Short mmCIF file of C-alpha atoms in Angstrom, two decimals:
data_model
loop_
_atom_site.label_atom_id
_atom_site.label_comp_id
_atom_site.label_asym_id
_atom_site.label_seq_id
_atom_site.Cartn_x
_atom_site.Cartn_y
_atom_site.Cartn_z
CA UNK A 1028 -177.55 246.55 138.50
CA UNK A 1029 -175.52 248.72 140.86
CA UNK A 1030 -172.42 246.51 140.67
CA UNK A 1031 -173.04 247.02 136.73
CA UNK A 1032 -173.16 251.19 137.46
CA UNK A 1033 -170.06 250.88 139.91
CA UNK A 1034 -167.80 249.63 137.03
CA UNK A 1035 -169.66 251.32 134.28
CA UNK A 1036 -169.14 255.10 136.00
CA UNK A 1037 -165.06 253.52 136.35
CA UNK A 1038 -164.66 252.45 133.27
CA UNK A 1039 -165.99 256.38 131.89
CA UNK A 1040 -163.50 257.26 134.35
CA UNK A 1041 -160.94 255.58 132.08
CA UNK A 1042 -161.98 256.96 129.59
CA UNK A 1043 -161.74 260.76 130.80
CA UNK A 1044 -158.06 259.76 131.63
CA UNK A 1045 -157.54 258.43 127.98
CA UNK A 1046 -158.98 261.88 127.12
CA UNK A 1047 -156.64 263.94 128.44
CA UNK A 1048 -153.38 261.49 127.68
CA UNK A 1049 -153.99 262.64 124.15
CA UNK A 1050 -153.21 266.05 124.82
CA UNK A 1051 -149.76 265.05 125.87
CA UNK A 1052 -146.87 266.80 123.19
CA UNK A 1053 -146.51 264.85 120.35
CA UNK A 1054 -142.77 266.07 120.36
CA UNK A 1055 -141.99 263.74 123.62
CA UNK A 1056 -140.26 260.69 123.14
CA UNK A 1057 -142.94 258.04 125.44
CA UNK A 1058 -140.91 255.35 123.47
CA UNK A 1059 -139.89 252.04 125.99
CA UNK A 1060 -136.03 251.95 125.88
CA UNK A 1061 -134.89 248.67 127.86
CA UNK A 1062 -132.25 249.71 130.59
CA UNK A 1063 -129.23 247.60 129.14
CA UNK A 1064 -125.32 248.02 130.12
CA UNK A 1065 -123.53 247.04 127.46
CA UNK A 1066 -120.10 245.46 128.20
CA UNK A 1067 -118.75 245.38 124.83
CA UNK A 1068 -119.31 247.57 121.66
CA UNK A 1069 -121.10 244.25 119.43
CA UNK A 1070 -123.67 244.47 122.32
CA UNK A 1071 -123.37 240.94 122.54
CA UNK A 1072 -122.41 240.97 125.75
CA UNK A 1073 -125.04 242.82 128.44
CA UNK A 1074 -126.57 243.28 131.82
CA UNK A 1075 -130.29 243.82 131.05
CA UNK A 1076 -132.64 245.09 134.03
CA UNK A 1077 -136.23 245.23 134.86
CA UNK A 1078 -137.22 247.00 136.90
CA UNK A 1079 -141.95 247.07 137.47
CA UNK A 1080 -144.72 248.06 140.19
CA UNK A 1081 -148.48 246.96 139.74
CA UNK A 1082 -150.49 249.03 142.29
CA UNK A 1083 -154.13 247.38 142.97
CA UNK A 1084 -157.71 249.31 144.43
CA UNK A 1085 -160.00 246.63 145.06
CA UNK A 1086 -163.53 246.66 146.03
CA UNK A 1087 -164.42 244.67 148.85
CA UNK A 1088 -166.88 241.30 147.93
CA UNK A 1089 -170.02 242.87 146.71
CA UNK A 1090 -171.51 239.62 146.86
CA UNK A 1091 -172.07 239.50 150.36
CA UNK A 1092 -175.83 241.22 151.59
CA UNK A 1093 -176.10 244.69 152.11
CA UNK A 1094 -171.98 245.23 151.47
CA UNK A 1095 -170.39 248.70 151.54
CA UNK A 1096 -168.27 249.64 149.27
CA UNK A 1097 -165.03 250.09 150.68
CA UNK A 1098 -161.89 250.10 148.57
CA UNK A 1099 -158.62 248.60 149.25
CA UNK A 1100 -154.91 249.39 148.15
CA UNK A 1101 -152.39 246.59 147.62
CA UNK A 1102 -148.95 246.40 146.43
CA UNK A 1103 -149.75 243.72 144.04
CA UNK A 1104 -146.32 243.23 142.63
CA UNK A 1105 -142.97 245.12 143.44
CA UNK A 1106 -139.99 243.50 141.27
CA UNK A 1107 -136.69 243.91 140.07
CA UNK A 1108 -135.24 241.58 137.20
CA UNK A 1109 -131.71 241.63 136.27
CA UNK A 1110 -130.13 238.83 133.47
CA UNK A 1111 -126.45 239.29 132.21
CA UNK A 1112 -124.93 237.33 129.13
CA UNK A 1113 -121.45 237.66 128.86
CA UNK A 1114 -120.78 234.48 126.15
CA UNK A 1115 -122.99 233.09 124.20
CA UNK A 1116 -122.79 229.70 126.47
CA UNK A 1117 -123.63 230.96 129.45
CA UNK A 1118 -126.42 233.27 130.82
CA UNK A 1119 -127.24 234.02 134.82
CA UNK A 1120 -130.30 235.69 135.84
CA UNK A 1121 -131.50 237.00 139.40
CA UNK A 1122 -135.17 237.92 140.17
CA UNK A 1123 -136.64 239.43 143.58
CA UNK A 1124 -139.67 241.41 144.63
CA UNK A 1125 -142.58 241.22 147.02
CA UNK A 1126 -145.96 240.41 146.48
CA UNK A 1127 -149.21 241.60 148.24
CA UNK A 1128 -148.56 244.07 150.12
CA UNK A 1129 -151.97 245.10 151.77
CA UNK A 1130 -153.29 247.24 154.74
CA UNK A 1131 -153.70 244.26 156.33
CA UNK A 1132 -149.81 242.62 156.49
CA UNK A 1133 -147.87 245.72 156.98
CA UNK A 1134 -146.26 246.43 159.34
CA UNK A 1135 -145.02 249.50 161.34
CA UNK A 1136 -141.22 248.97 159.86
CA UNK A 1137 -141.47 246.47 157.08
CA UNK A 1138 -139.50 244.37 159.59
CA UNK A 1139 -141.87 242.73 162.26
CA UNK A 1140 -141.72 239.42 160.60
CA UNK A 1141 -145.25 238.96 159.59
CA UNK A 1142 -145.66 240.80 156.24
CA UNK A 1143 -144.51 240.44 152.55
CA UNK A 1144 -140.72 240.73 152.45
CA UNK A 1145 -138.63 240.97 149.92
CA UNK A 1146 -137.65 237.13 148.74
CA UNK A 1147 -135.88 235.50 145.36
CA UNK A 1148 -138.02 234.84 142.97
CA UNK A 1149 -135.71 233.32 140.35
CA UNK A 1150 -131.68 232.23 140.82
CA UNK A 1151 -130.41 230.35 138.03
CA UNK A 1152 -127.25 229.49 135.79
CA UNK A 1153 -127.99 227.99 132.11
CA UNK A 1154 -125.50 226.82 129.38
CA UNK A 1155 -125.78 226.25 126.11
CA UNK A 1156 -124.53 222.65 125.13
CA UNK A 1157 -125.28 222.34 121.29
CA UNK A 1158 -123.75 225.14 118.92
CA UNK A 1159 -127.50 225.99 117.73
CA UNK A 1160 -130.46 226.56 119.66
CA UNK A 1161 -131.73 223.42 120.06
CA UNK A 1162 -129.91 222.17 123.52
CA UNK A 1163 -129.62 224.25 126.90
CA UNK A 1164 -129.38 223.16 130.22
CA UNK A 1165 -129.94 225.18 133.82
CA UNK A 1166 -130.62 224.86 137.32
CA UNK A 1167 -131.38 226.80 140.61
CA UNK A 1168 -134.56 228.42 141.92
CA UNK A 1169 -136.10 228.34 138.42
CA UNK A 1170 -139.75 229.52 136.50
CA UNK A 1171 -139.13 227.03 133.68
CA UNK A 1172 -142.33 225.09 133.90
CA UNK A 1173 -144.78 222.14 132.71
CA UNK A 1174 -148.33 222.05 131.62
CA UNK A 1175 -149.67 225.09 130.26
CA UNK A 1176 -148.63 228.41 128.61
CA UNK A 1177 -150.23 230.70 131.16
CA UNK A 1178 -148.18 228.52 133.96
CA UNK A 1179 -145.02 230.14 132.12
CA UNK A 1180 -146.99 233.17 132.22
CA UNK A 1181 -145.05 236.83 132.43
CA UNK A 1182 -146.35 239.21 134.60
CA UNK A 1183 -145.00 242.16 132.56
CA UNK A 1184 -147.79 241.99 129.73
CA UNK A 1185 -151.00 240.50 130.79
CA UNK A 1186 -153.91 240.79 128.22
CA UNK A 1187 -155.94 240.23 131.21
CA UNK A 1188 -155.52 241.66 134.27
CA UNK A 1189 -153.79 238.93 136.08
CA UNK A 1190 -153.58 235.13 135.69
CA UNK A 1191 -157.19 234.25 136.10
CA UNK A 1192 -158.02 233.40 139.56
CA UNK A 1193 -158.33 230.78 140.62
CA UNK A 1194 -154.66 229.87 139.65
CA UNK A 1195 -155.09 226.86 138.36
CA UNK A 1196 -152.39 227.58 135.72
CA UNK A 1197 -150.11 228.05 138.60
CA UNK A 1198 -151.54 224.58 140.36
CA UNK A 1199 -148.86 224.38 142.71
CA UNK A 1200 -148.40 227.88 143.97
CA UNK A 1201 -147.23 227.47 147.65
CA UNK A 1202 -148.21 223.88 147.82
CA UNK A 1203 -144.54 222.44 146.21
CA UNK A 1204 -142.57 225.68 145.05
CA UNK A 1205 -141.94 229.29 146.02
CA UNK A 1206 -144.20 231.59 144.42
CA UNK A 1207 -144.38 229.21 141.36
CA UNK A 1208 -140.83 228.77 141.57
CA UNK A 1209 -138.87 225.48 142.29
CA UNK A 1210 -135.12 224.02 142.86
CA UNK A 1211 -134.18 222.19 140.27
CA UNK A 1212 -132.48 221.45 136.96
CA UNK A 1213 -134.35 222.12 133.25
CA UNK A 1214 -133.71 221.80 129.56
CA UNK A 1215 -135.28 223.83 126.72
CA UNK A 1216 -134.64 224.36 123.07
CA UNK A 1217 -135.94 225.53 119.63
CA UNK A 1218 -135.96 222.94 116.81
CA UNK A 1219 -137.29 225.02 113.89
CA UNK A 1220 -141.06 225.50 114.89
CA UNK A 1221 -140.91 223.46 117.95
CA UNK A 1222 -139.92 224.81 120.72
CA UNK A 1223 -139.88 222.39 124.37
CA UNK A 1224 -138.73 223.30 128.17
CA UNK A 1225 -138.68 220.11 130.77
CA UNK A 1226 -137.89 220.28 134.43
CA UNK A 1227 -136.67 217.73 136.88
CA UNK A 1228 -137.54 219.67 140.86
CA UNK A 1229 -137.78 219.14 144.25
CA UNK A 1230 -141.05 219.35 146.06
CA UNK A 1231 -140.60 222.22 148.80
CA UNK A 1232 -140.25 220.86 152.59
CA UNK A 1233 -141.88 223.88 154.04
CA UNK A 1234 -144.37 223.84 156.88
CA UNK A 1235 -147.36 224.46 154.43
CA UNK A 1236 -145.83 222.31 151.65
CA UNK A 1237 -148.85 220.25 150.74
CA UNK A 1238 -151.29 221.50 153.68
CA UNK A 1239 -154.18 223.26 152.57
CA UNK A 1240 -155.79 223.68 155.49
CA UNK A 1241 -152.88 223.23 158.47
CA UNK A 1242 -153.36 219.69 158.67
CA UNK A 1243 -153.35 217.71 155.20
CA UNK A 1244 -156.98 217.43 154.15
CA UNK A 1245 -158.96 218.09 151.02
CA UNK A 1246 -160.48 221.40 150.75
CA UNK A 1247 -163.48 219.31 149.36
CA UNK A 1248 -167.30 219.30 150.24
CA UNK A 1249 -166.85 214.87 149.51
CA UNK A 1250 -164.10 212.85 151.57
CA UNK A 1251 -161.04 211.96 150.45
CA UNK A 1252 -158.51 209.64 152.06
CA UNK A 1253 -155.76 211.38 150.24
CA UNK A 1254 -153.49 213.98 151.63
CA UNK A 1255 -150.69 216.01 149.48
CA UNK A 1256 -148.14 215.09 152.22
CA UNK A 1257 -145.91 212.37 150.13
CA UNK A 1258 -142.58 214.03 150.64
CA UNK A 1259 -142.71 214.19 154.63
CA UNK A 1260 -144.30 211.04 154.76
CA UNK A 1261 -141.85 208.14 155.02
CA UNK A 1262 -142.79 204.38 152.73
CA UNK A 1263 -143.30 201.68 155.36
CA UNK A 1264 -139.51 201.08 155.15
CA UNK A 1265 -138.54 204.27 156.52
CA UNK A 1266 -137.43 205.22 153.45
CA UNK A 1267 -137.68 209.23 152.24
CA UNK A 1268 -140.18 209.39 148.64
CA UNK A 1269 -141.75 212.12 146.75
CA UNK A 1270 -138.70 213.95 146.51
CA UNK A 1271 -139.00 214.66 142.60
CA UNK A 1272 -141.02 216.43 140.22
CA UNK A 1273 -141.03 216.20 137.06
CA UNK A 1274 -142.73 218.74 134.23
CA UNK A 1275 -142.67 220.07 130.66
CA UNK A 1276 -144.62 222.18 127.73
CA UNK A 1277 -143.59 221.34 124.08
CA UNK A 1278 -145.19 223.78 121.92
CA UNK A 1279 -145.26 224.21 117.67
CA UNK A 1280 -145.59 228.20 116.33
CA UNK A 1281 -147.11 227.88 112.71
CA UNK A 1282 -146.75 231.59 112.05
CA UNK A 1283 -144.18 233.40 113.79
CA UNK A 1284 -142.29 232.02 115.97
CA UNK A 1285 -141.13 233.17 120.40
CA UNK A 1286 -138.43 233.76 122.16
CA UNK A 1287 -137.74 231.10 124.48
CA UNK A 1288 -134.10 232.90 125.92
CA UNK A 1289 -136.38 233.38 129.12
CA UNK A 1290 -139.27 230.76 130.42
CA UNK A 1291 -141.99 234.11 130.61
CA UNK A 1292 -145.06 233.64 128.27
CA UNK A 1293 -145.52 236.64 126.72
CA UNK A 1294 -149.50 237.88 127.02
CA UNK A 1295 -150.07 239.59 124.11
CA UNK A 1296 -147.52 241.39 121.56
CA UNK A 1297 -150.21 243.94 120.61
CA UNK A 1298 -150.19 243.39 116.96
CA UNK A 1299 -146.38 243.58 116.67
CA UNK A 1300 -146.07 239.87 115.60
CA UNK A 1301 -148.60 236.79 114.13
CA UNK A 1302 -148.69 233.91 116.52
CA UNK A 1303 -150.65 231.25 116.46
CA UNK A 1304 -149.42 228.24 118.56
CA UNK A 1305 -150.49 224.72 119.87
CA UNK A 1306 -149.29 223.28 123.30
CA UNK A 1307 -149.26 220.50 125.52
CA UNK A 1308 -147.77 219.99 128.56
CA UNK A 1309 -147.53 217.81 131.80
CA UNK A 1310 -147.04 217.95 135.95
CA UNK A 1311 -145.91 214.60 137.67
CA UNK A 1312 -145.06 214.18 141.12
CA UNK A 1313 -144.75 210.27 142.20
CA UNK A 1314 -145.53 209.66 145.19
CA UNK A 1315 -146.49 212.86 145.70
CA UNK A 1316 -149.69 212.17 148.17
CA UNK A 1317 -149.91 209.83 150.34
CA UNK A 1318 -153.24 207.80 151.59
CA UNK A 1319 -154.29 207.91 155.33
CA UNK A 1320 -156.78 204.87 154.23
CA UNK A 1321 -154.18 202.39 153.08
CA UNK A 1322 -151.00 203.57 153.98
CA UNK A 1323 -150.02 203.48 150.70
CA UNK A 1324 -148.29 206.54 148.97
CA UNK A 1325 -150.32 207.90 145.46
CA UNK A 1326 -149.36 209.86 142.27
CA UNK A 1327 -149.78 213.90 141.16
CA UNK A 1328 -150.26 213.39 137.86
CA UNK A 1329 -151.45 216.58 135.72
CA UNK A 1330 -152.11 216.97 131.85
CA UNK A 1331 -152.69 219.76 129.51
CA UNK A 1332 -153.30 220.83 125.70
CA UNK A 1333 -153.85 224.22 124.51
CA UNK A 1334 -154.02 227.24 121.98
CA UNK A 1335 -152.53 231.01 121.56
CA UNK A 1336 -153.89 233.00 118.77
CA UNK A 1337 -152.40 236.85 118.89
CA UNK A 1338 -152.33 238.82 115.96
CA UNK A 1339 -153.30 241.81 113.69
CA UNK A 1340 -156.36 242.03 111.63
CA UNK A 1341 -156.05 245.43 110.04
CA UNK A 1342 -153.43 248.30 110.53
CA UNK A 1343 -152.87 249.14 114.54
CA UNK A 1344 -155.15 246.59 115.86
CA UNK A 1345 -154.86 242.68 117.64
CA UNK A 1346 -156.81 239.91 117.94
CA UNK A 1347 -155.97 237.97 121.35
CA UNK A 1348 -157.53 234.49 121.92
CA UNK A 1349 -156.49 231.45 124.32
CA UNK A 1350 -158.14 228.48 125.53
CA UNK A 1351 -156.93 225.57 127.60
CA UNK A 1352 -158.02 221.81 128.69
CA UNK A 1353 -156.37 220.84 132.34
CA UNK A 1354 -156.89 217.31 133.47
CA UNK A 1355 -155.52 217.00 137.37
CA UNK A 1356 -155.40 214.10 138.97
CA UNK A 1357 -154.51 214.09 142.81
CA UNK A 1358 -156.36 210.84 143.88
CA UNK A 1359 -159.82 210.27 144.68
CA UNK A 1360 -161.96 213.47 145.34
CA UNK A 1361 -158.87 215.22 146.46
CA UNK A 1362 -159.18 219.42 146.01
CA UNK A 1363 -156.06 221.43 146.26
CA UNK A 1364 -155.59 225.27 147.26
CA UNK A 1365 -155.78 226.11 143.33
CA UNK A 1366 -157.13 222.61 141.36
CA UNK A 1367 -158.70 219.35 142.18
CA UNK A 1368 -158.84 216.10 140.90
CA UNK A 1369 -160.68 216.83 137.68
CA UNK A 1370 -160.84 219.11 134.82
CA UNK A 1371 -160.80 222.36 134.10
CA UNK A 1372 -161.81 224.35 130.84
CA UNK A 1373 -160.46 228.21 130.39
CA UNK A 1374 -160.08 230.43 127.75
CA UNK A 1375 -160.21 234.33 127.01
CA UNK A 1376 -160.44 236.58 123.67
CA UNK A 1377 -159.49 240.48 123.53
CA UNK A 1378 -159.36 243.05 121.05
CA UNK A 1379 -157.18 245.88 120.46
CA UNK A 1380 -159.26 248.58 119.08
CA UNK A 1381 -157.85 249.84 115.47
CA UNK A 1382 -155.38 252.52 116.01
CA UNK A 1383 -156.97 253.10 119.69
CA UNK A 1384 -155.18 252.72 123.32
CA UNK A 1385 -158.16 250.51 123.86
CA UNK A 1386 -158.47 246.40 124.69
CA UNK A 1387 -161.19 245.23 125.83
CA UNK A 1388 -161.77 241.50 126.82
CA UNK A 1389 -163.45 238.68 128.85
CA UNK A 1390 -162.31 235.73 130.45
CA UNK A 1391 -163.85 232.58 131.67
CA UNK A 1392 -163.13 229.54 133.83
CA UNK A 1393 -165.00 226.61 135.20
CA UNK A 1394 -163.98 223.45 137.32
CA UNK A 1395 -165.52 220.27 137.56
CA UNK A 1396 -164.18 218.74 140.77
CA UNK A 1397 -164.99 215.22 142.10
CA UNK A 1398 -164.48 216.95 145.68
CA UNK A 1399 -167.20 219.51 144.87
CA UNK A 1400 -170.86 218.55 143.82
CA UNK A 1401 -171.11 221.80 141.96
CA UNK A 1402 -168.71 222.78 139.23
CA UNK A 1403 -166.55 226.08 139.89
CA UNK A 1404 -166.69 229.20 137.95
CA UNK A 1405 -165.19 232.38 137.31
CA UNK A 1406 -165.50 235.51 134.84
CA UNK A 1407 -163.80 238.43 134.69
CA UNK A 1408 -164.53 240.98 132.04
CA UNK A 1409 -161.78 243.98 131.38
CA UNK A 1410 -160.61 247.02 129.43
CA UNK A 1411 -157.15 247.89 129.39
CA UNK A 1412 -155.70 251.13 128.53
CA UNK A 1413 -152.20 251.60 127.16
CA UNK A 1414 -150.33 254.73 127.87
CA UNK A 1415 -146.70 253.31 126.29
CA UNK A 1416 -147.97 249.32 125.42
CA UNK A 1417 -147.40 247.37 128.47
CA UNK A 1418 -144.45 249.62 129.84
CA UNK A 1419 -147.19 252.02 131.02
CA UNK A 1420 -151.08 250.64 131.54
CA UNK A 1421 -154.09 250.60 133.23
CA UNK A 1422 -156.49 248.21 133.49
CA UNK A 1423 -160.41 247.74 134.99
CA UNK A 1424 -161.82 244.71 135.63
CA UNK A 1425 -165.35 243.13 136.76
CA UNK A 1426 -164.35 239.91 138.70
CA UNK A 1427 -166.22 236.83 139.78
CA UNK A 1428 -166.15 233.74 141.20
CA UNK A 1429 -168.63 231.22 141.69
CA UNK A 1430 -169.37 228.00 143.83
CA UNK A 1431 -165.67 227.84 145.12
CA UNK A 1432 -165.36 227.46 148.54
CA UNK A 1433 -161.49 227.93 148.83
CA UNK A 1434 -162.35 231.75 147.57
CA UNK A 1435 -165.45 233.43 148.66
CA UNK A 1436 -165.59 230.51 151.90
CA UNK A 1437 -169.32 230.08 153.84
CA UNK A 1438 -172.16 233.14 154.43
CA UNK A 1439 -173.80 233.21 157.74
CA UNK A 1440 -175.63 230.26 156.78
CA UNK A 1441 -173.24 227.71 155.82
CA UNK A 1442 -173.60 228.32 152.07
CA UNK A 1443 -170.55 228.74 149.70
CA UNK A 1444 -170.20 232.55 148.90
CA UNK A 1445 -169.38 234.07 145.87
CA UNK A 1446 -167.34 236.55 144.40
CA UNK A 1447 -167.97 239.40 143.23
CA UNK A 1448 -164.80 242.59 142.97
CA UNK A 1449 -164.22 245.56 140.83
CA UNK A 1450 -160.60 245.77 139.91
CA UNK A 1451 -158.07 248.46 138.92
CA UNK A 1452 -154.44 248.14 138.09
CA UNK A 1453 -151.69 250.73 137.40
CA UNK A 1454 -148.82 249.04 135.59
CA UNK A 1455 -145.28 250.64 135.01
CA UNK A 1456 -142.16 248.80 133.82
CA UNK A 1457 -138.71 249.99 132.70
#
């Protein structure tokens, strides 16, 4: 009841800042303008930049006995996003930023060595190879990915807050890629309704790469003999294997149809377009793990189907609604940073209020794990409020987690503790 007061007496808080937005002149132009140099006078040929900040206060857990509240400030995201087409055959893009920046990493001159830095998020070069849409082929540090839509997800415009936590959309965040990101070569196209992206990577070689907890094993409460160490772990020839990855999404629109010029999944247009679309998509990594039992190396092999529904329902409204099946295999009772050898069901539904700066939503999640004897949960239940659509929002959220280990870890007495956060976000991007 007091964590339910707590995000009630924020959310009025919201709502006193909605308030007084309204009395902002009408005569102002608030209108998004993207920040485009154009290089000839068609237009056709551009440098487009993006340029966004999402500032975090977090509660601490108020799951754990007795807690006081204490609130924390993070640098959530800090990015800048520039993309230049100068033919129509060719396109470059270059994305960097930071991530996380918290009390707790910094550091006195941003330079010690141990906190977020500034890093590339994306480097590629793509070319068009058929004289329609339906062929292009890229490569370099790339975000074009397999499996689901939310694992294409953009962080510019969220329905939710974030991508739910845990990320098991983003399964192999800092296990095989940078930040979601890996090296490699993809194709995508648009063949009327159907629109497909497929990658062929390399597994990162990092010092983590693979090791949950600093030495290979499962974060699982059951044993597994299975370690996601494939790619520095020589076949009993000496030879080098898990070196390639290999992933796609194929995905039919049967009302309007996306934009697939960049790999980011749009979150919600906010009633400016009628999507409904069907998905299904894969993650494959042979020889990706590798058995301590047998000596014997094992398979990654991940599968996915699901739906996007965003749309209007009356005048200056939208209807949001997602939902997701994600079958992961890793070998027997093996449990990643972010998925397990299992299945996992998630989905989430928000409404735009009619004519209103108003969304509210709720999101759900649960994990059945054969590493875990207890399936994993999670709920988070939002409001966003939109000063200028996603180029200026803010955004409260109630977030939990439950019977997951790898996020609220052990109480005093050995017992897996939950989680339980009030969330706020401040989102600007130009």
């Amino acid at each position: 009841m007091k964590l339910f007061t707590k995000f009630l007496t924020l959310a009025l808080l919201l709502l006193a800042v909605s308030m007084q937005a309204q009395i902002i002149e009408d005569d102002i132009d608030h209108s998004y303008k993207p920040l485009t140099l154009r290089l000839d006078e068609s237009g056709n040929k551009y440098i487009r930049f993006i340029v966004w900040h999402q500032h975090w206060t977090v509660t601490n857990n108020l799951a754990v006995e007795d807690a006081n509240l204490q609130l924390t400030h993070l640098a959530r995201r800090s990015r800048f996003l520039a993309f230049a087409q100068v033919s129509p055959r060719f396109l470059i893009l270059t994305h960097f930023g930071l991530n996380n920046l918290t009390p707790g990493n910094m550091t006195s001159l941003g330079n010690n060595g141990d906190a977020p830095q500034l890093f590339l998020h994306d480097a590629w070069t793509e070319f068009k190879v058929s004289n329609d849409n339906s062929f292009f082929i890229g490569g370099g540090l790339h975000y074009w990915k397999g499996l689901t839509r939310l694992s294409n997800q953009s962080t510019l415009n969220f329905m939710t807050l974030d991508n739910p936590r845990p990320f098991v959309h983003w399964h192999s965040l800092g296990v095989t890629d940078q930040f979601a990101r890996h090296l490699g070569l993809y194709a995508k196209g648009v063949i009327g309704k159907f629109d497909y992206r497929i990658a062929l990577n390399n597994p990162g070689r990092n010092a983590n790469a693979g090791l949950p907890l600093g030495n290979g094993v499962s974060y699982g409460s059951n044993s597994s003999s299975v370690a996601y160490t494939g790619v520095s772990t020589p076949d009993r020839d000496g030879n080098p294997t898990g070196n390639n990855i290999i992933e796609g999404y194929f995905r039919y629109n049967f009302m309007d149809s996306e934009s697939v010029k960049l790999p980011y999944a749009v979150g919600s247009y906010l009633g400016t377009k009628k999507i409904f679309a069907l998905g299904t998509g894969f993650f494959a990594h042979p020889n990706g793990m590798f058995n301590e039992a047998t000596g014997e190396h094992e398979n990654v092999t991940h599968f996915a189907v699901d739906a996007f529904l965003d749309m209007p329902i009356t005048d200056g409204d939208c209807l949001n609604a997602y939902a997701s099946f994600m079958s992961f295999d890793y070998g027997d009772n093996y449990v990643a940073r972010w998925a397990g050898t299992g299945s996992v069901l998630y989905g989430h539904v928000g409404y735009k209020l009619p004519n209103s700066r108003f969304m509210p939503y709720i999101a759900a999640q649960t994990g059945n794990y054969g590493g875990f004897d207890e399936n994993t949960s999670a709920l988070d239940i939002g409001l966003n409020y939109f000063l200028n659509g996603h180029s200026a929002k803010l955004t409260l959220e109630y977030h939990t987690i439950s019977n997951d280990v790898r996020e609220g870890g052990l109480d005093a007495n050995g017992n897996i503790q939950d989680v339980r956060q009030i969330r706020m976000q401040a989102h600007i991007f130009l």
